[in-house]
XYZ file of C-alpha atoms in Angstrom:
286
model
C -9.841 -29.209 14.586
C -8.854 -32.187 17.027
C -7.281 -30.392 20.382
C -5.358 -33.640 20.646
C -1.726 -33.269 21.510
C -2.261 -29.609 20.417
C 1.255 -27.560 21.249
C 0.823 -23.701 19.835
C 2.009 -22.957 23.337
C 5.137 -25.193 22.353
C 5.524 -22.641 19.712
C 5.458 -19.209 21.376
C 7.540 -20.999 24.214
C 10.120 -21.977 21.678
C 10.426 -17.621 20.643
C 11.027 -17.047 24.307
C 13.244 -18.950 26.091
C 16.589 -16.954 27.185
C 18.677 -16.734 30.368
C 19.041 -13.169 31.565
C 22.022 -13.967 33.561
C 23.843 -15.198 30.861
C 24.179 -11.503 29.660
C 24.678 -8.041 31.146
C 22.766 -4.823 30.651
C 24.073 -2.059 27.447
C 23.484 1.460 28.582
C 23.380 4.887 26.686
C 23.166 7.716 29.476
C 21.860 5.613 31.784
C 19.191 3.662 29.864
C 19.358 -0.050 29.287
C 18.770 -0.440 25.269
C 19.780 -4.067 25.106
C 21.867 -7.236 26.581
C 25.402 -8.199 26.465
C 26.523 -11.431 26.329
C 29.408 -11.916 29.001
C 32.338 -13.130 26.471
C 31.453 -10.253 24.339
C 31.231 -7.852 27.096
C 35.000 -9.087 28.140
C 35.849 -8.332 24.826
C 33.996 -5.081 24.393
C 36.089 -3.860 27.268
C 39.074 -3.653 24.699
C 37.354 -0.591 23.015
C 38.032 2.052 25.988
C 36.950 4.534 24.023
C 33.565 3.494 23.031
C 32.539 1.582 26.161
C 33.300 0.987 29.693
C 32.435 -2.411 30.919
C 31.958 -3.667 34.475
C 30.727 -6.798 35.732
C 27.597 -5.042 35.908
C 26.991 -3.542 32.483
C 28.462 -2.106 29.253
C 28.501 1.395 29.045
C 28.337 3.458 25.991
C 30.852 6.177 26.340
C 29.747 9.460 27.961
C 31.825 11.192 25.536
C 29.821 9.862 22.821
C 27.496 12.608 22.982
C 24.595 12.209 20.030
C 23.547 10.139 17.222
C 25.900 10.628 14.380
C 29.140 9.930 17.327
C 27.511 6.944 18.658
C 26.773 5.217 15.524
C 30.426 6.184 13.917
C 32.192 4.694 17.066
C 29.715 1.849 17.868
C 30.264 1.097 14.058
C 33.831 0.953 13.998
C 34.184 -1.751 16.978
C 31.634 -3.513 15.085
C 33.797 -3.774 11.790
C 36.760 -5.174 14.515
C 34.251 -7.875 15.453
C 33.555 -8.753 12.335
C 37.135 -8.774 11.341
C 37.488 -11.407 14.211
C 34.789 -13.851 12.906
C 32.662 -12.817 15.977
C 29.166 -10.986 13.813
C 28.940 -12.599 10.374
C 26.566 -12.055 7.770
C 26.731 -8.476 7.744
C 23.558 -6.538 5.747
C 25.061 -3.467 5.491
C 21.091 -2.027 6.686
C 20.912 -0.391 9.715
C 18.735 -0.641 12.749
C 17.438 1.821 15.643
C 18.543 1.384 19.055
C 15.865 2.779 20.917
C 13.146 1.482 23.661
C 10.325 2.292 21.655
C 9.144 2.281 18.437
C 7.890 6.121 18.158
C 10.997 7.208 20.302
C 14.117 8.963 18.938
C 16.957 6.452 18.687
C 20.108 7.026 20.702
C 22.345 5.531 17.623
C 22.157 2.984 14.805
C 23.875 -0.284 14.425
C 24.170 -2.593 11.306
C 21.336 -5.358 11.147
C 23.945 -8.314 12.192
C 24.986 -6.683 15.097
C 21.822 -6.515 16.856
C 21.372 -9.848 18.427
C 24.822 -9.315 19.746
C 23.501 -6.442 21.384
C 20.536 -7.499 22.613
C 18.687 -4.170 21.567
C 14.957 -4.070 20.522
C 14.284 -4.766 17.112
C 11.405 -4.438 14.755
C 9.972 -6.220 12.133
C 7.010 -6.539 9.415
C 5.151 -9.884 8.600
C 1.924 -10.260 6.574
C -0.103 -13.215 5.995
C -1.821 -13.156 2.690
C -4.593 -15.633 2.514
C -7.668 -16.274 -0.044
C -11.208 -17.194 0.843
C -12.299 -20.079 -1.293
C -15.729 -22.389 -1.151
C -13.691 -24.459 0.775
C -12.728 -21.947 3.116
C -9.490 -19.908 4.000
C -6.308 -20.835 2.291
C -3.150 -19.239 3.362
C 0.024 -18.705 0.811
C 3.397 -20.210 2.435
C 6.941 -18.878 1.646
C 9.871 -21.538 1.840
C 12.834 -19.590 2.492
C 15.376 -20.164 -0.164
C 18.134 -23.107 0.363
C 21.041 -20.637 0.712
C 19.599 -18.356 2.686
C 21.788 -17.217 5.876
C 19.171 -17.445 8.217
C 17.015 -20.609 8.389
C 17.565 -21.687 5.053
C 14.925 -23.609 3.312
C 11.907 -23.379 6.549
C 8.927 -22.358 5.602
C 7.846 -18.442 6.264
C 5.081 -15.795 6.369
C 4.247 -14.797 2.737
C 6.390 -11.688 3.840
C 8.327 -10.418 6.375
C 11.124 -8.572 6.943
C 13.175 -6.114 9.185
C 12.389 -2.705 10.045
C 15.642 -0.877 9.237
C 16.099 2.787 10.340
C 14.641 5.526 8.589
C 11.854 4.056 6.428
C 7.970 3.728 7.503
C 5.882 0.675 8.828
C 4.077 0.708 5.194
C 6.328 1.546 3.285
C 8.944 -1.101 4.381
C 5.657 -3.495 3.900
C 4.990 -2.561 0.623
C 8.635 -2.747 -0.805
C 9.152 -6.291 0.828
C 5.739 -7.105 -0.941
C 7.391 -6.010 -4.216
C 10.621 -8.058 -3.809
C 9.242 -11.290 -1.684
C 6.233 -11.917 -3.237
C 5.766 -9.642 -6.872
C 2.583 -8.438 -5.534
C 2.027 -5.034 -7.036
C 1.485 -1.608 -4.968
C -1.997 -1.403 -6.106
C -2.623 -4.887 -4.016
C -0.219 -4.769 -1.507
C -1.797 -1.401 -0.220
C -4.774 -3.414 0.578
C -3.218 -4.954 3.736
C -4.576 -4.073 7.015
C -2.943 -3.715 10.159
C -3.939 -6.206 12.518
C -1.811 -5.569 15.449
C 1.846 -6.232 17.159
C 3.567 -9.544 18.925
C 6.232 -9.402 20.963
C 8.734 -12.234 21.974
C 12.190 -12.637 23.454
C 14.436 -15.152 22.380
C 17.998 -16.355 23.189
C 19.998 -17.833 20.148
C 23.900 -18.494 19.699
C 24.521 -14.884 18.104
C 23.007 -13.011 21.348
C 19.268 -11.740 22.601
C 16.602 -11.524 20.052
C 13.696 -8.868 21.867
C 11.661 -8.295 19.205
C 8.309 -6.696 17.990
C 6.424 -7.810 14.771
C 3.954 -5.306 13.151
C 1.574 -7.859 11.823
C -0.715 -7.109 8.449
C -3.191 -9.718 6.683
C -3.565 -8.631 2.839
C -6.719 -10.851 1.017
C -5.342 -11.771 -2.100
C -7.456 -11.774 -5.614
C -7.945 -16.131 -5.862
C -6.231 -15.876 -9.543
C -3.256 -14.371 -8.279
C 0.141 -16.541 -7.520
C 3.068 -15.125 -5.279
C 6.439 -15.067 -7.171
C 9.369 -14.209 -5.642
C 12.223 -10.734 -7.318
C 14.917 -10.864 -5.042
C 15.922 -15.149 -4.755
C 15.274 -15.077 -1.411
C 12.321 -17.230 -1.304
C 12.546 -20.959 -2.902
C 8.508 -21.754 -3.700
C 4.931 -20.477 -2.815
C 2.604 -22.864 -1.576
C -1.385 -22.584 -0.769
C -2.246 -24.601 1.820
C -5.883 -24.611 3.533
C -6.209 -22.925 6.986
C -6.264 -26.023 8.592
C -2.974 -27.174 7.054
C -0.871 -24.370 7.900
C -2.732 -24.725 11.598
C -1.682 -28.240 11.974
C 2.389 -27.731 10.721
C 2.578 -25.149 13.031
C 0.884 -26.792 16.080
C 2.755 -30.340 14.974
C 6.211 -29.489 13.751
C 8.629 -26.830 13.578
C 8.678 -26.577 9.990
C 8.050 -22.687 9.662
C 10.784 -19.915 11.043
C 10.266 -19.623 14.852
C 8.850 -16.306 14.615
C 6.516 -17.023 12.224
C 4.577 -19.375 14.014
C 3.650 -16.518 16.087
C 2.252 -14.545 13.311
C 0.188 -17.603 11.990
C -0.907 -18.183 15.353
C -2.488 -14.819 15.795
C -4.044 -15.274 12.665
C -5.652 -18.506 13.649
C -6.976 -16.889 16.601
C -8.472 -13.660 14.959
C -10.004 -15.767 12.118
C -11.729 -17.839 14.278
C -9.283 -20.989 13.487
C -8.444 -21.312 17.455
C -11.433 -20.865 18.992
C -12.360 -19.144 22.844
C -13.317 -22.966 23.398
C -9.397 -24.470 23.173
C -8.340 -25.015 26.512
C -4.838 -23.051 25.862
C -6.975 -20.247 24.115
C -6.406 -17.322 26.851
C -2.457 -18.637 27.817
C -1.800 -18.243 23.685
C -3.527 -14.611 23.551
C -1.236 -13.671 26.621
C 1.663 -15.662 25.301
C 1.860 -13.667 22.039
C 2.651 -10.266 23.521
C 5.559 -10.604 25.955
């Protein structure tokens, strides 16, 4: 591959560019769990009883004293905001707030809302890939024309968020099912290959994010085919294909350039030898 006008650092850049002092800490019990976007702050501060919000920070309410009384109150201002046009798109799936993956989380807050909050969220991608005579081919998603989110870009073979309540795997293997139709008895297959980080401002808040990443080698007779309309078309493209739209355009999902990425590097694809090799490696895991 040709290291002319190569730009996978253009890429991971592009998942973490955000302005810290465009938004103010969220605190439970005096933990930050996320970021606050000033006007929403301002507006936050009409819900006395669920926060208290200084130029400094929003506060979760003190008086909200576990889980189930957190989540009912933070829910309720969050149908209000809705109601207002301010989160759209609502999932009705529910995320973790917590700083760690293997922590307890202090409440839960629908999927929509957490940009808005700015709290850590988690995610599952796999790249599913064949080994010809010709060498590694990868299978492309294009997301479907009406979906919410990045409508018709192309995207890992599948991915998806890491609601509360469900494991790593199993979220994996049911977003195999309705993404792709691949079948439990392949989709177990996939191996965990590691985690990417990134943190990315966007107009509906602060996107800090973690990725559980999984490769699955597909049989070479079998074809993707999407269950639940989210995804348009399946494509399979050679490795050096898929390297080249990601490095040259910003045709796949943001995130998802990440994921491919990693896999270029792990397979080989993006060799020690590239002069950004060791700034991409760190970039990856912010």
């Amino acid at each position: 591959m040709s290291h002319r006008n190569m730009s996978f650092l253009e890429r991971i850049d592009e998942c973490n560019t955000h302005d810290l002092a465009a938004f103010r800490p969220f605190e439970v019990e005096g933990v930050r769990y996320g970021w606050v976007r000033h006007d929403l702050a301002e507006r936050l501060a009409g819900f006395g009883e669920v926060f208290a919000v200084s130029a400094n920070a929003v506060v979760l309410s003190p008086a909200l004293r576990d889980f189930a009384a957190r989540s009912e109150a933070v829910e309720r201002a969050v149908r209000v905001l809705e109601s207002e046009g301010r989160i759209v798109g609502r999932r009705d799936e529910f995320y973790p707030v917590t700083q760690a993956f293997a922590a307890l989380p202090v409440l839960q807050i629908e999927r929509a809302a957490v940009p808005h909050f700015g709290v850590l969220a988690f995610g599952v991608h796999m790249n599913a890939f064949v080994r010809t005579r010709n060498g590694l081919q990868m299978w492309v998603a294009r997301r479907a024309a009406d979906k919410p989110t990045f409508p018709g870009m192309l995207d890992n073979a599948v991915a998806g968020g890491q609601p509360i309540g469900i494991g790593l795997r199993e979220n994996l293997l049911k977003e195999c099912h309705e993404e792709a139709g691949i079948p439990p008895e392949i989709a177990q297959r996939a191996t965990s290959v590691g985690a990417l980080s990134y943190c990315k401002e966007t107009r509906n808040g602060l996107k800090p994010d973690v990725l559980y990443c999984f490769d699955l080698e597909l049989p070479a007779d079998f074809v993707p085919s999407n269950t639940d309309g989210e995804v348009e078309e399946f494509l399979l493209w050679p490795i050096t294909r898929v390297a080249e739209t990601v490095r040259d355009s910003q045709a796949f999902k943001p995130n998802c350039n990440l994921v491919i990425i990693d896999f270029l590097v792990r397979h080989g694809v993006i060799p020690p030898e590239h002069r950004d090799y060791l700034p991409i490696c760190l970039g990856l895991r912010r």
